[in-house]
Tab-separated table of C-alpha atoms in Angstrom:
chain	number	residue	atom	x	y	z
A	372	UNK	CA	0.000	0.000	0.000
A	373	UNK	CA	3.033	2.294	0.214
A	374	UNK	CA	4.399	4.373	3.057
A	375	UNK	CA	2.086	5.539	5.807
A	376	UNK	CA	2.736	9.185	4.953
A	377	UNK	CA	2.149	8.847	1.210
A	378	UNK	CA	-0.205	11.521	-0.074
A	379	UNK	CA	-2.829	10.562	-2.639
A	380	UNK	CA	-4.396	13.358	-4.676
A	381	UNK	CA	-7.809	12.482	-5.992
A	382	UNK	CA	-10.184	14.807	-7.832
A	383	UNK	CA	-13.717	13.704	-7.037
A	384	UNK	CA	-15.850	16.798	-7.439
A	385	UNK	CA	-18.425	15.202	-9.754
A	386	UNK	CA	-21.761	14.156	-8.310
A	387	UNK	CA	-22.954	11.086	-10.192
A	388	UNK	CA	-26.610	10.204	-10.683
A	389	UNK	CA	-26.896	6.618	-11.954
A	390	UNK	CA	-30.079	4.682	-12.612
A	391	UNK	CA	-32.812	3.860	-15.064
A	392	UNK	CA	-34.722	7.067	-15.906
A	393	UNK	CA	-32.675	8.889	-13.269
A	394	UNK	CA	-32.320	11.965	-15.476
A	395	UNK	CA	-35.813	13.041	-14.446
A	396	UNK	CA	-34.604	13.297	-10.830
A	397	UNK	CA	-31.707	15.610	-11.608
A	398	UNK	CA	-32.256	19.206	-10.475
A	399	UNK	CA	-33.262	21.468	-13.334
A	400	UNK	CA	-33.838	25.140	-13.942
A	401	UNK	CA	-31.878	27.651	-11.886
A	402	UNK	CA	-30.012	24.885	-10.026
A	403	UNK	CA	-28.027	24.245	-13.214
A	404	UNK	CA	-27.746	27.890	-14.267
A	405	UNK	CA	-30.121	30.738	-14.975
A	406	UNK	CA	-28.849	31.012	-18.570
A	407	UNK	CA	-28.652	27.322	-19.444
A	408	UNK	CA	-27.397	25.998	-22.791
A	409	UNK	CA	-27.984	22.459	-24.046
A	410	UNK	CA	-25.105	20.968	-26.062
A	411	UNK	CA	-26.018	17.789	-27.948
A	412	UNK	CA	-24.159	15.427	-30.229
A	413	UNK	CA	-25.572	15.956	-33.698
A	414	UNK	CA	-25.759	12.250	-34.506
A	415	UNK	CA	-27.467	11.396	-31.229
A	416	UNK	CA	-29.994	14.226	-31.676
A	417	UNK	CA	-30.890	13.023	-35.166
A	418	UNK	CA	-31.542	9.474	-33.949
A	419	UNK	CA	-33.228	10.421	-30.653
A	420	UNK	CA	-35.180	13.583	-31.383
A	421	UNK	CA	-38.055	12.904	-28.966
A	422	UNK	CA	-35.736	12.137	-26.045
A	423	UNK	CA	-33.681	15.273	-26.683
A	424	UNK	CA	-36.807	17.409	-26.999
A	425	UNK	CA	-38.237	15.958	-23.775
A	426	UNK	CA	-34.964	16.735	-21.998
A	427	UNK	CA	-34.932	20.273	-23.404
A	428	UNK	CA	-38.454	20.941	-22.101
A	429	UNK	CA	-37.610	19.366	-18.728
A	430	UNK	CA	-34.598	21.660	-18.395
A	431	UNK	CA	-36.535	24.723	-19.523
A	432	UNK	CA	-34.042	25.513	-22.291
A	433	UNK	CA	-35.267	27.650	-25.188
A	434	UNK	CA	-34.871	26.064	-28.635
A	435	UNK	CA	-32.436	28.776	-29.745
A	436	UNK	CA	-30.114	27.833	-26.871
A	437	UNK	CA	-29.518	24.307	-28.144
A	438	UNK	CA	-26.109	23.753	-29.769
A	439	UNK	CA	-25.239	20.724	-31.909
A	440	UNK	CA	-21.701	19.360	-32.035
A	441	UNK	CA	-20.346	16.933	-34.617
A	442	UNK	CA	-17.683	14.365	-33.713
A	443	UNK	CA	-14.726	14.076	-33.660
A	444	UNK	CA	-13.493	16.600	-31.123
A	445	UNK	CA	-11.109	18.947	-32.895
A	446	UNK	CA	-9.388	22.121	-31.767
A	447	UNK	CA	-11.443	24.175	-34.229
A	448	UNK	CA	-14.730	22.746	-32.895
A	449	UNK	CA	-13.702	23.527	-29.323
A	450	UNK	CA	-12.966	27.123	-30.350
A	451	UNK	CA	-16.329	27.357	-32.084
A	452	UNK	CA	-18.202	25.922	-29.100
A	453	UNK	CA	-16.436	28.267	-26.679
A	454	UNK	CA	-17.460	31.202	-28.851
A	455	UNK	CA	-21.083	30.033	-28.986
A	456	UNK	CA	-21.273	29.625	-25.206
A	457	UNK	CA	-19.771	33.073	-24.718
A	458	UNK	CA	-22.219	34.714	-27.116
A	459	UNK	CA	-25.088	33.005	-25.297
A	460	UNK	CA	-23.778	34.394	-21.986
A	461	UNK	CA	-24.200	30.881	-20.572
A	462	UNK	CA	-23.728	30.261	-16.867
A	463	UNK	CA	-24.651	26.586	-17.122
A	464	UNK	CA	-24.383	23.864	-19.750
A	465	UNK	CA	-25.874	20.390	-20.101
A	466	UNK	CA	-23.877	18.313	-22.587
A	467	UNK	CA	-25.400	15.146	-24.045
A	468	UNK	CA	-23.325	12.883	-26.268
A	469	UNK	CA	-20.328	10.630	-26.650
A	470	UNK	CA	-16.759	11.353	-25.641
A	471	UNK	CA	-16.179	13.849	-28.474
A	472	UNK	CA	-19.050	16.080	-27.372
A	473	UNK	CA	-18.193	15.869	-23.681
A	474	UNK	CA	-14.488	16.492	-24.261
A	475	UNK	CA	-15.210	19.500	-26.478
A	476	UNK	CA	-17.488	20.898	-23.773
A	477	UNK	CA	-14.829	20.358	-21.087
A	478	UNK	CA	-12.239	22.320	-23.016
A	479	UNK	CA	-14.631	25.054	-24.133
A	480	UNK	CA	-15.824	25.664	-20.572
A	481	UNK	CA	-12.275	25.579	-19.226
A	482	UNK	CA	-11.241	28.169	-21.813
A	483	UNK	CA	-14.078	30.512	-20.906
A	484	UNK	CA	-12.861	30.413	-17.310
A	485	UNK	CA	-9.150	30.617	-18.169
A	486	UNK	CA	-8.205	32.181	-21.513
A	487	UNK	CA	-4.812	30.473	-21.394
A	488	UNK	CA	-6.429	27.081	-22.061
A	489	UNK	CA	-6.678	26.964	-25.842
A	490	UNK	CA	-3.418	28.845	-26.500
A	491	UNK	CA	-1.700	26.322	-24.213
A	492	UNK	CA	-3.223	23.397	-26.105
A	493	UNK	CA	-2.249	24.924	-29.442
A	494	UNK	CA	1.345	25.632	-28.420
A	495	UNK	CA	2.132	22.510	-26.418
A	496	UNK	CA	0.161	20.167	-28.657
A	497	UNK	CA	2.584	20.864	-31.477
A	498	UNK	CA	5.390	19.324	-29.435
A	499	UNK	CA	3.909	16.623	-27.240
A	500	UNK	CA	1.055	14.149	-27.004
A	501	UNK	CA	0.073	14.976	-23.413
A	502	UNK	CA	-0.773	18.656	-22.911
A	503	UNK	CA	-0.844	19.763	-19.282
A	504	UNK	CA	-2.842	22.868	-18.507
A	505	UNK	CA	-1.875	25.461	-15.891
A	506	UNK	CA	-2.542	23.968	-12.443
A	507	UNK	CA	-5.032	26.575	-11.264
A	508	UNK	CA	-8.688	25.534	-11.409
A	509	UNK	CA	-10.715	28.699	-12.030
A	510	UNK	CA	-14.440	28.887	-11.342
A	511	UNK	CA	-16.427	27.666	-14.324
A	512	UNK	CA	-20.036	27.678	-15.406
A	513	UNK	CA	-22.097	24.802	-14.038
A	514	UNK	CA	-21.597	21.642	-16.121
A	515	UNK	CA	-23.835	18.556	-16.333
A	516	UNK	CA	-22.748	15.699	-18.598
A	517	UNK	CA	-25.012	12.947	-19.928
A	518	UNK	CA	-23.028	10.209	-21.757
A	519	UNK	CA	-24.694	8.397	-24.645
A	520	UNK	CA	-21.979	5.773	-25.195
A	521	UNK	CA	-20.194	3.134	-23.117
A	522	UNK	CA	-16.446	2.669	-22.820
A	523	UNK	CA	-14.812	6.096	-22.711
A	524	UNK	CA	-15.986	7.226	-19.245
A	525	UNK	CA	-15.736	10.748	-20.655
A	526	UNK	CA	-18.299	12.086	-18.188
A	527	UNK	CA	-15.955	11.534	-15.225
A	528	UNK	CA	-12.422	11.179	-16.575
A	529	UNK	CA	-10.191	14.123	-15.600
A	530	UNK	CA	-8.806	14.697	-19.083
A	531	UNK	CA	-9.972	15.333	-22.641
A	532	UNK	CA	-8.909	14.070	-26.047
A	533	UNK	CA	-8.727	16.544	-28.914
A	534	UNK	CA	-7.383	16.430	-32.456
A	535	UNK	CA	-4.929	19.229	-33.235
A	536	UNK	CA	-3.887	19.514	-36.886
A	537	UNK	CA	-5.363	16.048	-37.334
A	538	UNK	CA	-3.270	14.438	-34.591
A	539	UNK	CA	-4.674	13.056	-31.296
A	540	UNK	CA	-3.637	14.954	-28.191
A	541	UNK	CA	-4.568	14.341	-24.561
A	542	UNK	CA	-5.231	17.358	-22.344
A	543	UNK	CA	-4.817	17.062	-18.568
A	544	UNK	CA	-5.646	19.661	-15.991
A	545	UNK	CA	-7.756	20.554	-12.999
A	546	UNK	CA	-11.380	21.444	-13.541
A	547	UNK	CA	-12.050	19.210	-16.555
A	548	UNK	CA	-14.559	17.015	-14.740
A	549	UNK	CA	-18.150	18.309	-14.571
A	550	UNK	CA	-20.257	19.177	-11.543
A	551	UNK	CA	-22.827	16.463	-12.314
A	552	UNK	CA	-22.745	13.289	-14.399
A	553	UNK	CA	-26.023	11.569	-15.302
A	554	UNK	CA	-25.640	7.868	-16.128
A	555	UNK	CA	-28.962	6.721	-17.526
A	556	UNK	CA	-29.701	3.737	-19.772
A	557	UNK	CA	-32.351	5.807	-21.569
A	558	UNK	CA	-29.484	7.571	-23.343
A	559	UNK	CA	-27.778	4.349	-24.491
A	560	UNK	CA	-30.928	2.706	-25.903
A	561	UNK	CA	-30.007	3.434	-29.512
A	562	UNK	CA	-26.566	1.783	-29.286
A	563	UNK	CA	-26.395	-1.267	-31.572
A	564	UNK	CA	-25.118	-4.510	-29.975
A	565	UNK	CA	-21.688	-4.320	-31.635
A	566	UNK	CA	-21.199	-0.735	-30.432
A	567	UNK	CA	-21.921	-1.940	-26.894
A	568	UNK	CA	-19.397	-4.765	-27.297
A	569	UNK	CA	-16.799	-2.312	-28.599
A	570	UNK	CA	-17.447	0.046	-25.687
A	571	UNK	CA	-17.188	-2.737	-23.128
A	572	UNK	CA	-13.984	-4.006	-24.726
A	573	UNK	CA	-12.515	-0.486	-24.573
A	574	UNK	CA	-13.267	-0.380	-20.858
A	575	UNK	CA	-11.764	-3.849	-20.318
A	576	UNK	CA	-8.629	-2.880	-22.252
A	577	UNK	CA	-8.220	0.306	-20.229
A	578	UNK	CA	-8.616	-1.482	-16.885
A	579	UNK	CA	-6.238	-4.306	-17.827
A	580	UNK	CA	-3.705	-1.956	-19.428
A	581	UNK	CA	-3.563	0.281	-16.359
A	582	UNK	CA	-3.242	-2.687	-14.016
A	583	UNK	CA	-0.452	-4.347	-15.998
A	584	UNK	CA	1.501	-1.069	-16.287
A	585	UNK	CA	0.911	0.183	-12.734
A	586	UNK	CA	4.101	-0.130	-10.685
A	587	UNK	CA	2.216	1.031	-7.577
A	588	UNK	CA	-0.663	-1.460	-7.808
A	589	UNK	CA	-2.016	-2.367	-4.376
A	590	UNK	CA	-4.764	-4.614	-2.958
A	591	UNK	CA	-7.413	-1.944	-3.602
A	592	UNK	CA	-6.465	-1.465	-7.242
A	593	UNK	CA	-6.320	-5.241	-7.673
A	594	UNK	CA	-9.766	-5.752	-6.163
A	595	UNK	CA	-11.285	-2.944	-8.242
A	596	UNK	CA	-9.687	-4.211	-11.437
A	597	UNK	CA	-10.803	-7.796	-10.809
A	598	UNK	CA	-14.373	-6.700	-10.098
A	599	UNK	CA	-14.537	-4.373	-13.097
A	600	UNK	CA	-13.068	-6.690	-15.726
A	601	UNK	CA	-15.020	-9.724	-14.493
A	602	UNK	CA	-18.319	-7.860	-14.675
A	603	UNK	CA	-17.517	-6.189	-17.990
A	604	UNK	CA	-16.387	-9.395	-19.700
A	605	UNK	CA	-19.500	-11.258	-18.590
A	606	UNK	CA	-21.625	-8.400	-19.954
A	607	UNK	CA	-19.589	-8.367	-23.169
A	608	UNK	CA	-20.239	-12.064	-23.712
A	609	UNK	CA	-23.983	-11.477	-23.405
A	610	UNK	CA	-23.939	-8.300	-25.477
A	611	UNK	CA	-22.355	-10.105	-28.399
A	612	UNK	CA	-25.183	-12.631	-28.475
A	613	UNK	CA	-28.402	-10.810	-27.666
A	614	UNK	CA	-27.467	-7.242	-26.829
A	615	UNK	CA	-28.033	-5.859	-23.330
A	616	UNK	CA	-31.191	-4.705	-21.616
A	617	UNK	CA	-31.419	-1.365	-19.831
A	618	UNK	CA	-30.226	-2.690	-16.466
A	619	UNK	CA	-27.163	-4.384	-17.960
A	620	UNK	CA	-26.257	-1.307	-19.987
A	621	UNK	CA	-26.395	0.654	-16.749
A	622	UNK	CA	-24.099	-1.899	-15.074
A	623	UNK	CA	-21.636	-1.625	-17.964
A	624	UNK	CA	-21.618	2.177	-17.721
A	625	UNK	CA	-21.071	2.117	-13.967
A	626	UNK	CA	-18.251	-0.456	-14.183
A	627	UNK	CA	-16.676	1.665	-16.898
A	628	UNK	CA	-16.734	4.884	-14.882
A	629	UNK	CA	-15.848	3.249	-11.561
A	630	UNK	CA	-12.294	2.912	-12.867
A	631	UNK	CA	-11.848	6.606	-12.069
A	632	UNK	CA	-12.948	6.094	-8.465
A	633	UNK	CA	-11.188	5.863	-5.111
A	634	UNK	CA	-9.590	2.385	-5.462
A	635	UNK	CA	-7.502	3.660	-8.360
A	636	UNK	CA	-6.768	7.088	-6.880
A	637	UNK	CA	-3.202	7.953	-7.749
A	638	UNK	CA	-2.885	4.795	-9.858
A	639	UNK	CA	-4.080	5.927	-13.250
A	640	UNK	CA	-1.325	6.095	-15.880
A	641	UNK	CA	-3.415	8.170	-18.261
A	642	UNK	CA	-1.252	7.165	-21.220
A	643	UNK	CA	0.419	3.766	-21.396
A	644	UNK	CA	2.891	2.745	-24.089
A	645	UNK	CA	0.222	0.748	-25.913
A	646	UNK	CA	-2.145	3.728	-25.955
A	647	UNK	CA	0.517	6.043	-27.322
A	648	UNK	CA	1.603	3.664	-30.102
A	649	UNK	CA	-1.980	2.819	-31.072
A	650	UNK	CA	-2.957	6.518	-31.229
A	651	UNK	CA	-0.225	7.309	-33.758
A	652	UNK	CA	-0.740	4.071	-35.688
A	653	UNK	CA	-4.463	4.836	-35.963
A	654	UNK	CA	-3.596	8.246	-37.372
A	655	UNK	CA	-1.153	6.779	-39.916
A	656	UNK	CA	-3.515	4.000	-41.074
A	657	UNK	CA	-6.843	5.811	-40.784
A	658	UNK	CA	-8.257	2.855	-38.826
A	659	UNK	CA	-10.477	3.344	-35.728
A	660	UNK	CA	-8.318	3.742	-32.591
A	661	UNK	CA	-10.195	1.003	-30.740
A	662	UNK	CA	-9.600	-1.534	-33.482
A	663	UNK	CA	-5.924	-0.629	-33.692
A	664	UNK	CA	-5.521	-0.982	-29.931
A	665	UNK	CA	-7.259	-4.380	-29.943
A	666	UNK	CA	-4.826	-5.561	-32.629
A	667	UNK	CA	-1.761	-4.074	-30.932
A	668	UNK	CA	-2.336	-5.035	-27.302
A	669	UNK	CA	-1.823	-8.806	-27.679
A	670	UNK	CA	1.584	-8.204	-29.293
A	671	UNK	CA	2.672	-5.733	-26.624
A	672	UNK	CA	1.363	-7.896	-23.803
A	673	UNK	CA	3.249	-10.808	-25.336
A	674	UNK	CA	6.366	-8.680	-24.918
A	675	UNK	CA	5.443	-8.249	-21.239
A	676	UNK	CA	4.938	-12.002	-20.906
A	677	UNK	CA	8.364	-12.492	-22.528
A	678	UNK	CA	9.983	-10.362	-19.834
A	679	UNK	CA	9.798	-6.681	-20.888
A	680	UNK	CA	9.318	-5.315	-17.372
A	681	UNK	CA	9.294	-1.678	-18.527
A	682	UNK	CA	5.990	-2.298	-20.315
A	683	UNK	CA	4.419	-3.910	-17.275
A	684	UNK	CA	4.357	-6.750	-14.791
A	685	UNK	CA	4.260	-10.316	-16.118
A	686	UNK	CA	2.656	-11.479	-12.869
A	687	UNK	CA	-0.120	-8.851	-13.068
A	688	UNK	CA	-0.647	-9.615	-16.761
A	689	UNK	CA	-1.184	-13.299	-16.058
A	690	UNK	CA	-3.394	-12.467	-13.096
A	691	UNK	CA	-5.697	-10.136	-15.011
A	692	UNK	CA	-5.915	-12.568	-17.909
A	693	UNK	CA	-6.974	-15.346	-15.516
A	694	UNK	CA	-9.848	-13.143	-14.283
A	695	UNK	CA	-10.908	-12.253	-17.822
A	696	UNK	CA	-10.734	-15.837	-19.069
A	697	UNK	CA	-12.737	-17.099	-16.075
A	698	UNK	CA	-15.485	-14.549	-16.810
A	699	UNK	CA	-15.338	-15.133	-20.561
A	700	UNK	CA	-14.612	-18.513	-22.097
A	701	UNK	CA	-12.452	-21.522	-21.103
A	702	UNK	CA	-11.921	-22.032	-24.835
A	703	UNK	CA	-9.655	-18.984	-24.923
A	704	UNK	CA	-5.934	-19.890	-24.632
A	705	UNK	CA	-4.435	-19.902	-21.141
A	706	UNK	CA	-1.478	-17.776	-22.264
A	707	UNK	CA	-2.211	-14.026	-22.103
A	708	UNK	CA	-0.921	-12.952	-25.535
A	709	UNK	CA	-2.812	-15.521	-27.630
A	710	UNK	CA	-5.665	-15.378	-25.132
A	711	UNK	CA	-6.355	-11.672	-25.549
A	712	UNK	CA	-6.099	-12.056	-29.327
A	713	UNK	CA	-8.683	-14.858	-29.204
A	714	UNK	CA	-11.006	-12.774	-27.048
A	715	UNK	CA	-10.818	-9.822	-29.406
A	716	UNK	CA	-11.472	-12.073	-32.410
A	717	UNK	CA	-14.485	-13.624	-30.705
A	718	UNK	CA	-15.802	-10.111	-30.109
A	719	UNK	CA	-15.075	-9.167	-33.751
A	720	UNK	CA	-12.460	-6.573	-32.804
A	721	UNK	CA	-9.086	-5.680	-34.218
A	722	UNK	CA	-9.324	-7.699	-37.405
A	723	UNK	CA	-7.953	-6.311	-40.623
A	724	UNK	CA	-5.008	-4.279	-39.328
A	725	UNK	CA	-2.535	-3.996	-42.175
A	726	UNK	CA	0.368	-1.654	-42.743
A	727	UNK	CA	3.739	-1.801	-44.412
A	728	UNK	CA	7.149	-1.116	-42.887
A	729	UNK	CA	7.056	2.558	-43.879
A	730	UNK	CA	3.780	3.171	-42.029
A	731	UNK	CA	5.009	1.250	-38.980
A	732	UNK	CA	8.211	3.310	-38.962
A	733	UNK	CA	6.338	6.601	-39.312
A	734	UNK	CA	3.990	5.712	-36.456
A	735	UNK	CA	6.926	4.696	-34.270
A	736	UNK	CA	8.868	7.897	-34.917
A	737	UNK	CA	5.788	10.003	-34.184
A	738	UNK	CA	5.108	8.046	-30.989
A	739	UNK	CA	8.573	8.771	-29.623
A	740	UNK	CA	8.471	12.389	-30.749
A	741	UNK	CA	5.168	13.233	-29.101
A	742	UNK	CA	4.747	10.770	-26.237
A	743	UNK	CA	8.153	9.587	-24.980
A	744	UNK	CA	8.574	12.407	-22.465
A	745	UNK	CA	5.208	11.621	-20.841
A	746	UNK	CA	5.233	7.814	-20.934
A	747	UNK	CA	7.981	6.225	-18.797
A	748	UNK	CA	7.708	2.849	-20.571
A	749	UNK	CA	8.795	4.539	-23.822
A	750	UNK	CA	11.861	6.282	-22.386
A	751	UNK	CA	15.029	5.180	-24.167
A	752	UNK	CA	13.213	3.048	-26.728
A	753	UNK	CA	14.123	3.111	-30.399
A	754	UNK	CA	11.754	3.522	-33.323
A	755	UNK	CA	12.698	0.064	-34.728
A	756	UNK	CA	11.726	-1.485	-31.385
A	757	UNK	CA	8.271	0.086	-31.540
A	758	UNK	CA	7.948	-0.862	-35.191
A	759	UNK	CA	8.693	-4.448	-34.134
A	760	UNK	CA	5.634	-4.471	-31.892
A	761	UNK	CA	3.532	-3.168	-34.769
A	762	UNK	CA	4.990	-5.761	-37.135
A	763	UNK	CA	4.180	-8.545	-34.669
A	764	UNK	CA	0.606	-7.280	-34.384
A	765	UNK	CA	0.193	-7.157	-38.161
A	766	UNK	CA	1.659	-10.635	-38.539
A	767	UNK	CA	-0.696	-12.005	-35.887
A	768	UNK	CA	-3.640	-10.449	-37.716
A	769	UNK	CA	-2.576	-12.069	-40.988
A	770	UNK	CA	-2.191	-15.482	-39.354
A	771	UNK	CA	-5.424	-15.369	-37.345
């Protein structure tokens, strides 16, 4: 557990409402701001017009104070949203959507409170993958987030992902979490079964990746990780067959977001080596980041199993795989590397990754350029070494 005088810093200012139809119990009107603006993902609004309209009426928001945001989250869209909120003289915002919408709202609100925010992202994002904002946390307008997807935990995670000049950048800083998060299965009803599986797999990968890479793992982090991955994998197995009902979608959302709770306080390596490599490889190939990560992780975890201690603990890797396999299928291989690959294939993830040596080299060089300084497991690595992991992942995809 560490020394008795160790200090753990944990930002937990978000009040979470979780439940079926719980959004109707959330305070509305002046409690959220006298000049409230509703920010909605454009795709979600198009597919769920009646739900969005019912929410708008419940909140008492005029139709001309509804803003629509298209994914993905880019620097230009954050600038545009910040300008729209400023022109509306908003003192409160309710954001409804996936991670792109929620992350854009985080950064826009942070910028309105601290005008250094976007200039800092622009300047530092040109040199590094992790952009750290000034440490002060200025007062912001009241923020309520309603996630419509599963897997990103964007409503409670203390960072935001934004594309700058087409490249993925992660922004860290105080004040990026909202005042209220509303976790309600009514807002995940329109997710197709495969999207639920992909979201659950993203949450499983994050939990396992953190645990394997975490040098300071303790009994609390182990217990939380075991509980989260066991529940998520069992839900993923059911989702792939028949989808999930409202209660199970709620469970998946809660298990996803619980990874940012107390048991993992101070034990959240926001960016692991696998995340950094997959982000740049996704950019170079144009493939979805989740699919790239699912293809890359088995190869990188095989390196851990072969003794690369800088990437993570072999003992923790084998432990977390035993929990996942027990909750999933005994037909999956007992060895972690092939086992994770088999799980991802059974969930129809990660297939089709293909790139030549030039693309692998470019992704590796970019990874070291932008992420090495912020990811200890990448320190001192060479581009050919990273390209080797990518080559192993591609080869495994071809042979599967």
